[in-house]
Coordinates of C-alpha atoms and ligand atoms in Angstrom, one line a residue:
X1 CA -12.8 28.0 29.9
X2 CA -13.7 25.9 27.4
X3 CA -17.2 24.2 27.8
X4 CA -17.2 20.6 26.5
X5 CA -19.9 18.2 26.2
X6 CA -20.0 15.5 29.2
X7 CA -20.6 12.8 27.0
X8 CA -17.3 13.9 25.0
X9 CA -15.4 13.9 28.8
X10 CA -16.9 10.5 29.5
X11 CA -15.6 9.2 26.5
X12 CA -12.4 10.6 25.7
X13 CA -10.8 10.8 29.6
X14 CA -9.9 7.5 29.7
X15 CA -8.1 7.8 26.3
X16 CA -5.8 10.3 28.0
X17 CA -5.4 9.1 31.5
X18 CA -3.2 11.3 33.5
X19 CA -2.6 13.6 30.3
X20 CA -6.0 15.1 30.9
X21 CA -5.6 18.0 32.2
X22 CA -2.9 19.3 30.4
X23 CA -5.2 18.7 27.7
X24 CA -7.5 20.8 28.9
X25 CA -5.2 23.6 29.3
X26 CA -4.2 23.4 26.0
X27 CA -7.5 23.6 24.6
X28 CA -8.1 26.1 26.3
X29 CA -4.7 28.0 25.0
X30 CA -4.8 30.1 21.5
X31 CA -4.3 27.8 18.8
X32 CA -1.2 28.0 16.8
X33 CA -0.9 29.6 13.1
X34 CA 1.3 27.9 10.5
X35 CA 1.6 28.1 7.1
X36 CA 3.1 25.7 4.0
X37 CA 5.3 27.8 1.5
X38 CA 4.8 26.9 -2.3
X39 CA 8.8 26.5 -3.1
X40 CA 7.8 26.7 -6.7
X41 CA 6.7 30.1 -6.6
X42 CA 8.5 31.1 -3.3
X43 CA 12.1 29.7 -3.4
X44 CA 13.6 31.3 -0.3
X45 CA 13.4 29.5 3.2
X46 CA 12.0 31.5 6.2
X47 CA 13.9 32.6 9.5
X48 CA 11.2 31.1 11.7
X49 CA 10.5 27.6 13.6
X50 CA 9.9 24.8 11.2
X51 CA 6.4 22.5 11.6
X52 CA 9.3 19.3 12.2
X53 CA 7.4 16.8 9.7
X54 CA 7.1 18.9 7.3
X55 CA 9.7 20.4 4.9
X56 CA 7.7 23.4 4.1
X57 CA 5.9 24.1 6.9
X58 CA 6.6 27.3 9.4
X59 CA 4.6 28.7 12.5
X60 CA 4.2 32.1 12.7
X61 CA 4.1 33.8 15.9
X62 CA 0.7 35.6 15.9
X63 CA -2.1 35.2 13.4
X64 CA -1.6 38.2 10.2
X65 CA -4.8 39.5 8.3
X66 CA -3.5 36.8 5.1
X67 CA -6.5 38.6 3.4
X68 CA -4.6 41.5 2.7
X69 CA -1.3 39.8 1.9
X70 CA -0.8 39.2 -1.9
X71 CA 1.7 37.5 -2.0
X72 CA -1.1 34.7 0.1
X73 CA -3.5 35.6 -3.4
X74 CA -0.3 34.7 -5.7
X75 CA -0.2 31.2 -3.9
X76 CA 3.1 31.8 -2.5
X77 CA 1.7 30.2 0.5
X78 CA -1.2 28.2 2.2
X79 CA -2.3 28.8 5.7
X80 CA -2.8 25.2 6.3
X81 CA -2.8 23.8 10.1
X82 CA 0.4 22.3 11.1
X83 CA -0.7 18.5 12.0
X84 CA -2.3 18.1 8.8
X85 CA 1.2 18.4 6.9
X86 CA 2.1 15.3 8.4
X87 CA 0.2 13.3 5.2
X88 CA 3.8 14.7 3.8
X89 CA 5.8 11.5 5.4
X90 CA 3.4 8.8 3.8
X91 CA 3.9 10.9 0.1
X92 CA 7.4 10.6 1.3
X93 CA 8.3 7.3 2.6
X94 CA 6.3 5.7 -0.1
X95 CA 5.8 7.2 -3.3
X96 CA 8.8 6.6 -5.0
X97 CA 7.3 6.2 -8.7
X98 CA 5.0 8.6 -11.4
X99 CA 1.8 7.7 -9.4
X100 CA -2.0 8.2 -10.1
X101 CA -3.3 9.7 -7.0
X102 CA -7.2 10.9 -5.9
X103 CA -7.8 13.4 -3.0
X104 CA -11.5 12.4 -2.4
X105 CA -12.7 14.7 0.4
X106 CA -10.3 17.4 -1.0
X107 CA -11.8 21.1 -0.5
X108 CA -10.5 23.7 0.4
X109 CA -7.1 21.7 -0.8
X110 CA -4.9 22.1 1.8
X111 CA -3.7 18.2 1.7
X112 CA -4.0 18.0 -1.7
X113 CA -1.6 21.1 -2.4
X114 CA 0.8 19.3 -0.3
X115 CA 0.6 16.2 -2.4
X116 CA 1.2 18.1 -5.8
X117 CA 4.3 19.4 -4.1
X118 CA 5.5 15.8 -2.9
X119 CA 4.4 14.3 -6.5
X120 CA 7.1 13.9 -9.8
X121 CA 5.8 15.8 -12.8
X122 CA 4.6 13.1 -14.8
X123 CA 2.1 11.9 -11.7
X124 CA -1.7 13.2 -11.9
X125 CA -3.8 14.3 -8.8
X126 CA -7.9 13.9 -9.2
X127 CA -8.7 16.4 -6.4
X128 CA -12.6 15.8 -5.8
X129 CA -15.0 17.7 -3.7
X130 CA -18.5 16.8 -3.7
X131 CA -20.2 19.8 -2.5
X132 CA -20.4 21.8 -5.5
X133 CA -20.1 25.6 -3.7
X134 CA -16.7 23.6 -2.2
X135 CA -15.4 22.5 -5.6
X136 CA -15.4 26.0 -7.0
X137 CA -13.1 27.1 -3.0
X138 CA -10.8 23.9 -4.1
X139 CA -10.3 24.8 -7.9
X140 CA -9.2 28.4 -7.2
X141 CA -7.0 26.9 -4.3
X142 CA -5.3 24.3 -6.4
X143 CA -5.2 27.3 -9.5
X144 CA -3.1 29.4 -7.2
X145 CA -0.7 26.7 -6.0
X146 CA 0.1 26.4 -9.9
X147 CA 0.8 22.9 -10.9
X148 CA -0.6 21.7 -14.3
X149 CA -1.0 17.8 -13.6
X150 CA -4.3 18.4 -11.3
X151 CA -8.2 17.8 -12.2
X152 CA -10.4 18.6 -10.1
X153 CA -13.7 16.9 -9.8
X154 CA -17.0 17.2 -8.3
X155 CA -18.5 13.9 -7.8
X156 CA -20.0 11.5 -5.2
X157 CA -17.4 8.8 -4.0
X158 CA -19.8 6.2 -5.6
X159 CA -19.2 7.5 -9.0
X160 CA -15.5 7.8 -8.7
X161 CA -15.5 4.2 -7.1
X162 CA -16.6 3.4 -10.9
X163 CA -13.1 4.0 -12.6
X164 CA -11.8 0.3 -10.9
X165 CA -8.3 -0.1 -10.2
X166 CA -7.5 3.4 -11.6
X167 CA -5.9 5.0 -8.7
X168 CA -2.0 4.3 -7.0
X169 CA -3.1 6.1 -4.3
X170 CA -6.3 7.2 -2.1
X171 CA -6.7 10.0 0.5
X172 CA -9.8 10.4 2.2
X173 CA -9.6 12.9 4.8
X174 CA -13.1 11.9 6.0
X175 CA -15.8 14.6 7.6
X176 CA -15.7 13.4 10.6
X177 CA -17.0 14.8 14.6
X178 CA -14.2 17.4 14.4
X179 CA -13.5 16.9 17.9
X180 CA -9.5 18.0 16.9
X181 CA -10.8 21.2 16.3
X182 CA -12.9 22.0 18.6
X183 CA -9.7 25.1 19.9
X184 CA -10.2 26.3 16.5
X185 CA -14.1 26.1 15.9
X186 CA -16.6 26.6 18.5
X187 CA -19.3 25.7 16.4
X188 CA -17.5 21.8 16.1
X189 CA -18.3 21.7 20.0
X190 CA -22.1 22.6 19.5
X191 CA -22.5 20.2 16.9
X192 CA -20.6 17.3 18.7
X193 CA -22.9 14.4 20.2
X194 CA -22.3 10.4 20.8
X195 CA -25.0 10.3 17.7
X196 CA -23.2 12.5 15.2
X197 CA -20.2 10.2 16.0
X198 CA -21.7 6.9 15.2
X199 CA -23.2 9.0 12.1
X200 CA -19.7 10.1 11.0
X201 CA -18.1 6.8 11.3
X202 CA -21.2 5.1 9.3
X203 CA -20.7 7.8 6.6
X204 CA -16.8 7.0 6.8
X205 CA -17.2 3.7 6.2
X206 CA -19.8 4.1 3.6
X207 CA -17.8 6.7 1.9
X208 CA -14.7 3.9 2.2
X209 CA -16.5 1.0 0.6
X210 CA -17.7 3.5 -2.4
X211 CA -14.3 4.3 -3.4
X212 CA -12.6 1.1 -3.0
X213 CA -12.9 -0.9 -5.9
X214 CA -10.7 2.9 -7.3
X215 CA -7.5 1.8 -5.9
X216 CA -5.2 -0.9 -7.1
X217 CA -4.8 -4.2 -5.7
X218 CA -0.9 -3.0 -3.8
X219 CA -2.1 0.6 -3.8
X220 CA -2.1 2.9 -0.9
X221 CA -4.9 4.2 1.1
X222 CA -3.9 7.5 3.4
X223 CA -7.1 7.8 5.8
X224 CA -7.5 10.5 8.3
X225 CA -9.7 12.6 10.2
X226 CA -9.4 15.5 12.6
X227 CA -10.9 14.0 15.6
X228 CA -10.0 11.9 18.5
X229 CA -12.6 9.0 19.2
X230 CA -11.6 5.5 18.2
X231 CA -15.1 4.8 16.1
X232 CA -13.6 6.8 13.7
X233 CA -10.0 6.1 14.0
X234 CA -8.1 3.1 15.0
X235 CA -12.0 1.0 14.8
X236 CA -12.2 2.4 10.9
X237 CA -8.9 1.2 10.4
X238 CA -9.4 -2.2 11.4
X239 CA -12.7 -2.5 9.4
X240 CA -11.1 -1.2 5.9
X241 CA -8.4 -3.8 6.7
X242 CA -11.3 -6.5 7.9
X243 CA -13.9 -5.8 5.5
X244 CA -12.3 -4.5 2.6
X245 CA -8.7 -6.2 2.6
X246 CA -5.9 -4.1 3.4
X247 CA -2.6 -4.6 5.3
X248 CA -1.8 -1.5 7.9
X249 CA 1.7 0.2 7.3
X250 CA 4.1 1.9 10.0
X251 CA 5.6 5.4 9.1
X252 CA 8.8 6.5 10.3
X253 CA 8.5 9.0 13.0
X254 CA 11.4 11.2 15.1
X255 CA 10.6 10.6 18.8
X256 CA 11.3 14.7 19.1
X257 CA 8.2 15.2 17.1
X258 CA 6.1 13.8 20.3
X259 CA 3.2 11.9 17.8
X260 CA 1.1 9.5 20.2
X261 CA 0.6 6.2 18.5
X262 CA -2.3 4.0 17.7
X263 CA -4.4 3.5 20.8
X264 CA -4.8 -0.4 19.5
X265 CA -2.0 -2.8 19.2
X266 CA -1.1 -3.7 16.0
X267 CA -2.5 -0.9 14.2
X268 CA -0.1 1.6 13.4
X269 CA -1.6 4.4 13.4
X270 CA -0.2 8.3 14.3
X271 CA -2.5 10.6 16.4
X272 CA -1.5 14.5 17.3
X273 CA -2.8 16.1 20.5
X274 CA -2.4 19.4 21.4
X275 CA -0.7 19.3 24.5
X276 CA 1.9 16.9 22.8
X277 CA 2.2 18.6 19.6
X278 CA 2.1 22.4 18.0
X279 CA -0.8 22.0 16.6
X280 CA -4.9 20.7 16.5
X281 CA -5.9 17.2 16.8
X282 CA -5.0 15.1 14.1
X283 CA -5.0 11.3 13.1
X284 CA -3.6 9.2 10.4
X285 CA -3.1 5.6 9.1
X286 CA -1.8 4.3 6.2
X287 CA -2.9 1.1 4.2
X288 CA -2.0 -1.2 1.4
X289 CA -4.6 -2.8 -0.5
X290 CA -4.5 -6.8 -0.6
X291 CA -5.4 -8.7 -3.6
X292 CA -4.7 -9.7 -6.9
X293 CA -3.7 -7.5 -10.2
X294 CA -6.6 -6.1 -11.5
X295 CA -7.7 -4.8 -14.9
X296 CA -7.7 -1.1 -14.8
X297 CA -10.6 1.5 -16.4
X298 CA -8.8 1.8 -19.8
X299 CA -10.7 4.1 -22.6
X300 CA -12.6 3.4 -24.1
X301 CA -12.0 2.6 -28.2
X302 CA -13.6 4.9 -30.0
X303 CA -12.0 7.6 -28.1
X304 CA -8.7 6.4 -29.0
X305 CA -6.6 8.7 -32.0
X306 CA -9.2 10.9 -31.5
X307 CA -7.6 14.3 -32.2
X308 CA -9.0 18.0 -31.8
X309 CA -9.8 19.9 -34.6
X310 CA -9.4 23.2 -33.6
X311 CA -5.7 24.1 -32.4
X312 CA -4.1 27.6 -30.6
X313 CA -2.4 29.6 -32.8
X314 CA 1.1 29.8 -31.3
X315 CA 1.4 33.0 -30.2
X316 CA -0.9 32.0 -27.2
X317 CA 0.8 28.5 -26.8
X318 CA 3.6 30.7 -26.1
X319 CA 2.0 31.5 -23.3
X320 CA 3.5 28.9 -21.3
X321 CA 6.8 27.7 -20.7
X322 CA 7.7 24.2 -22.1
X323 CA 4.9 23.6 -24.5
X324 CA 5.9 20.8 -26.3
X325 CA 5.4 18.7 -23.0
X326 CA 1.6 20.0 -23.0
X327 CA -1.8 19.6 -25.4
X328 CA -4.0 22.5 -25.9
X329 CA -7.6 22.0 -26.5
X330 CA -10.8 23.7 -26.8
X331 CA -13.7 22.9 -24.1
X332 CA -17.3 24.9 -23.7
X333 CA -15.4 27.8 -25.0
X334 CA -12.1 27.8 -23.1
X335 CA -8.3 27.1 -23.8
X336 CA -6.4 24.0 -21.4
X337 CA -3.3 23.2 -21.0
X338 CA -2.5 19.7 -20.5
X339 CA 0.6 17.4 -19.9
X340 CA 1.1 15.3 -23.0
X341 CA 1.7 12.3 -21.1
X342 CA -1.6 12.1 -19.4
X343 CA -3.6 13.1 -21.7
X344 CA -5.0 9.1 -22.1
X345 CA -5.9 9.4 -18.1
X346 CA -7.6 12.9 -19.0
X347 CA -9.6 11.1 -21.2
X348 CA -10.7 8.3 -19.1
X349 CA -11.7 10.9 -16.4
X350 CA -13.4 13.6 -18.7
X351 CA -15.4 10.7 -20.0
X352 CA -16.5 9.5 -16.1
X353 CA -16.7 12.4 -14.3
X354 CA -18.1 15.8 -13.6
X355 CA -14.9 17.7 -14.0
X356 CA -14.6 21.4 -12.6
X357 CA -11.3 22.2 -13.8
X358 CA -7.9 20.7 -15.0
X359 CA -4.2 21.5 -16.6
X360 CA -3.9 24.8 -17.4
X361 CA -7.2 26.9 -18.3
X362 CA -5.3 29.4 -20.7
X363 CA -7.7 31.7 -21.8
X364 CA -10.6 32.5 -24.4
X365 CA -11.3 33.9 -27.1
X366 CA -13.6 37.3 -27.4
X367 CA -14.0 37.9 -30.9
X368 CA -10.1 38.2 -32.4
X369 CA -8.5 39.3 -28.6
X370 CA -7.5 36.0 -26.7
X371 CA -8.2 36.7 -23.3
X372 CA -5.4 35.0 -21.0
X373 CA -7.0 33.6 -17.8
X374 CA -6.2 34.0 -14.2
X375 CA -5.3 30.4 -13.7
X376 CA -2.6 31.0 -16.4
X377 CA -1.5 34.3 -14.5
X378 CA -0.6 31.8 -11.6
X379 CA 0.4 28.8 -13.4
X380 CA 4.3 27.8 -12.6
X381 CA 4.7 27.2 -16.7
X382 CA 3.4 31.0 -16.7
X383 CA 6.4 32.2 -19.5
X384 CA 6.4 35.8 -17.9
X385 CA 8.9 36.8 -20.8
X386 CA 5.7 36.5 -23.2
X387 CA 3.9 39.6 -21.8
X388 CA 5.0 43.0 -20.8
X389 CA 4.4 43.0 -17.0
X390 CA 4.8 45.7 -14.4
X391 CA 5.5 45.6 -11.2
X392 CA 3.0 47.1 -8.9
X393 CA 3.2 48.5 -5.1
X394 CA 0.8 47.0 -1.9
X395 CA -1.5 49.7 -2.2
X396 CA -2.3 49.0 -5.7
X397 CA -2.1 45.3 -5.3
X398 CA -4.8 45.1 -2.9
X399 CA -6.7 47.2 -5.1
X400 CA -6.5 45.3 -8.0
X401 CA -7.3 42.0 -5.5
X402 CA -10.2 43.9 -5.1
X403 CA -11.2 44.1 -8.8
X404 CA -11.2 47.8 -8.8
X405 CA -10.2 49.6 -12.3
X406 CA -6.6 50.5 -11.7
X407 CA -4.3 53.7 -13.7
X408 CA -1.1 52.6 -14.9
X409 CA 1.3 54.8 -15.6
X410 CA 3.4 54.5 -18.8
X411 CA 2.6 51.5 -19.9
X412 CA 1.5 50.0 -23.7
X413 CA -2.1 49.5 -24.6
X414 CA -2.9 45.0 -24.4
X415 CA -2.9 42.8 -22.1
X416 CA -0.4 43.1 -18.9
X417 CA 0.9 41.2 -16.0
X418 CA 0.9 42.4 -12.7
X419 CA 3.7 41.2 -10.6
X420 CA 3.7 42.4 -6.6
X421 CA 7.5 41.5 -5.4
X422 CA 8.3 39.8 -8.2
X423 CA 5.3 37.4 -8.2
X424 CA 2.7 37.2 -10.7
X425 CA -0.5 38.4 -9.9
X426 CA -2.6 38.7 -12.4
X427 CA -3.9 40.0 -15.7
X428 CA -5.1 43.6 -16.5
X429 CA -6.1 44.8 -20.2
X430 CA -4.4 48.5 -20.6
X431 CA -6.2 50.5 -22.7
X432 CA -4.8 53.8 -22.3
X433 CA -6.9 56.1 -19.7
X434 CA -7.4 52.7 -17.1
X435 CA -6.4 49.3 -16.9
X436 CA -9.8 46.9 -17.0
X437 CA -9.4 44.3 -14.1
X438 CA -9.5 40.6 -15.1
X439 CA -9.1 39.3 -11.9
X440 CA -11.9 36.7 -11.1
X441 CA -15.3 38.2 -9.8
X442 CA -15.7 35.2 -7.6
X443 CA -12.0 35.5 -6.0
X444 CA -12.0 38.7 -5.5
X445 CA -11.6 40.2 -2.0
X446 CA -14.6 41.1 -0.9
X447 CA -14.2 43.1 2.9
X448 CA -13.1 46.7 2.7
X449 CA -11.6 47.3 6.0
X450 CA -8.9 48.0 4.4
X451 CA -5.7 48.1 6.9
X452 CA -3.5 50.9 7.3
X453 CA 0.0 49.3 7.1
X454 CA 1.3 46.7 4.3
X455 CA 0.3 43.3 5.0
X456 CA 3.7 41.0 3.8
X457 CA 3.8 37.7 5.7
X458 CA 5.8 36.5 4.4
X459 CA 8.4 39.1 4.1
X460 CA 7.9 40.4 7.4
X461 CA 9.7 37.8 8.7
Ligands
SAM501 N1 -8.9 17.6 2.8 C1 -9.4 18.9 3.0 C2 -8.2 19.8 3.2 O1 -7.1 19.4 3.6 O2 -8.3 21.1 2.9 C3 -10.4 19.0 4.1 C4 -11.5 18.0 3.9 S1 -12.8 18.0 5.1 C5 -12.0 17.3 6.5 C6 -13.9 16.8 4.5 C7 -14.5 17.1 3.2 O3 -15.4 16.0 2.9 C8 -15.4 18.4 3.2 O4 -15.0 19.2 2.2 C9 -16.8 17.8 2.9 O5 -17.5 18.7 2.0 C10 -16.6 16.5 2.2 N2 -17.7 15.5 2.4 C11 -18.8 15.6 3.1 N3 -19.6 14.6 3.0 C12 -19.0 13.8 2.1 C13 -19.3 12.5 1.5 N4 -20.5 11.9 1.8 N5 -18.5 12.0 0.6 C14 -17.3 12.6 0.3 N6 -17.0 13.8 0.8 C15 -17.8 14.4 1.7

């Protein structure tokens, strides 16, 4: 039995009323494991109940070791918890146009995976984490899901409060008490007190006012957290649209889904409990910024016509798939890939920001041999018919996942793709007697318990 804090029973009982106790016992139940599938990389829908506000989203019936899966390592899919993927209905119901959009709180980039998939081509995603060590967990997250239009940041919400009026759209999934998953985290119970709430909701609103003056006069602001109190919910909702000037918009919901609404009048607002819905506790709340047209950060002159020097010889531009769409540029060393069209907003934000990755990184150059990189292994404009690839079995897989020198058979000396089931793995420089591993030192898998049997999630099913 679960054992909560009396101050947390003292506040939150009379938020439930009669539903208490079935709350209980579903705290106390094993908590559901879902996962979102990256239809990009992984086009086939899944025999297996469907997370209902989500398009992508499936629950799985017991909880896999993903580590081993490698299909998980090619960003096929993201074992993201299945309340969360309701941000999915604000993209939807709202976002019609190209939008700029900033993921403040992002890491590890669960929500902001989902919003690449929701977003057109032409729209750009600022995913920013400010804990450094974090920022490094989001970049190889957003790498894997593949999408080129993402830069991701590692700055203070201050300092990206700076670019004024830049942003369409704001998410800021706010730390917050964690009370939602206290099923899923013990140590979220242990660090729960009445203090650490009123702390979190100061540090909400703190965060809030920092990044304000970012979004648009008519832009939208998505705000949630992952815990249940109403400091940090439906009383930070009223005070961004008090303090800061916003109007409060309804969403669209089924009744089937079984969402509890806003526990204040007037301030629509969508809350997931776990005896209600498969899933751990969750809230949400969208907003409209009030006020008058504003003058955007625009870049700055001398920037402007300012062209590169250097340029990738073709051969490596033929890397990707659809390169006239992109830029390629040098920076501290490295190849991008970047979509043409935003390569003024690129600008604005390399000039403002600490910036930990963005576009494509393609690769670099070691003396003559261009080294392609990882993130171009798993890039969706990956042109596979560029490299000679081979196809390799779970066993090896995992191995190589484990950046151990691998033996291919009968294959040319260079540079060569690993796909496992198709899917692109990774690179591997053949030269002759081994294969030297390029996977990513920091990505690699690092326990070596090792299972018996394949580990195929997805596939399985
Ligand atoms: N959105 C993420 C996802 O879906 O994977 C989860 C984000 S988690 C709820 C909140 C994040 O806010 C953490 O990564 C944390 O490091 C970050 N954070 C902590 N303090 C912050 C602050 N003062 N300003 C901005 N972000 C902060």
């Amino acid at each position: 039995m679960m054992n909560l804090p009396v101050d947390f029973i003292t506040r939150t009982k009379p938020l439930l009323g009669k539903e208490w106790d079935s709350f209980i016992a579903a705290l106390n139940a094993d908590s559901p494991t879902s996962i979102r599938i990256n239809k990009r990389k992984y086009g086939e829908g899944l025999d297996l109940s469907t997370v209902p506000w989500n398009s992508n989203g499936y629950y799985l019936d017991k909880r896999p070791q993903f580590t081993f899966d490698p299909l998980f390592h090619a960003g096929c899919y993201y074992v993201q918890e299945a309340s969360s993927m309701f941000i999915e209905q604000a993209m939807k119901q709202y976002v019609k146009e190209d939008i700029k959009i900033l993921d403040l709180c992002a890491a590890p980039g669960g929500k902001s995976i989902l919003i690449a998939d929701t977003m057109s081509g032409k729209s750009l995603l600022v995913s920013n984490e400010v804990i450094r060590s974090r920022a490094n967990i989001l970049s190889e997250n957003i790498a894997k899901w593949g999408n080129p239009n993402v830069v991701v940041a590692n700055n203070d919400p201050a300092q990206i409060g700076k670019l004024t009026g830049f942003f369409d759209i704001i998410l800021v999934d706010a730390p917050c008490s964690g009370e939602g998953m206290f099923r899923k985290d013990e140590g979220a119970i242990s660090e729960w007190s009445v203090d650490n709430v009123k702390l979190c909701k100061e540090r909400q609103q703190r965060i809030l006012a920092d990044i304000w003056a970012a979004l648009k006069s008519g832009g939208f602001l998505l705000y949630s957290t992952c815990t249940y109190n109403m400091d940090e919910n439906e009383g930070n909702v009223q005070w961004i649209r008090d303090e800061l000037g916003a109007e409060v918009l309804p969403l669209e919901i089924d009744d089937e889904w079984n969402i509890t609404p806003s526990f204040v009048e007037g301030i629509p607002a969508y809350r997931f409990f776990p005896h209600k819905t498969k899933g751990e506790g969750f809230f949400c709340a969208l907003l409209r910024k009030s006020g008058e047209e504003d003058h955007p950060t625009q870049r700055k002159k001398d920037e402007k016509g300012k062209k590169a020097k250097l340029d990738l010889p073709l051969e490596y531009k033929n890397y990707i798939r659809e390169k006239e769409r992109f830029v390629f540029y040098p920076k501290d060393d490295k190849w991008y890939a970047f979509p043409a069209d935003l390569q003024n907003e690129r600008a604005i934000l390399s000039s403002r920001l600490n910036i930990v990755s963005e576009g494509i990184l393609m690769g670099e150059f070691k003396g003559k041999d261009f080294i392609p990189s990882q993130s171009l292994a798993l890039s969706n404009y990956l042109n596979v018919n560029a490299f000679t690839s081979c196809e390799i079995d779970w066993k090896t897989a995992v191995a190589y996942l484990r950046k151990e020198a691998l033996v291919l058979d009968s294959q040319p000396k260079g540079y060569i793709l690993l796909t496992y089931q198709g899917k692109p793995l990774g690179f591997v420089k053949n030269i002759g007697n081994r294969a030297n591993n390029l996977y990513p030192q920091e990505w690699r898998i690092r326990s070596g318990n090792v299972p018996d049997n394949e580990v195929n999630v997805i596939r399985s099913y």
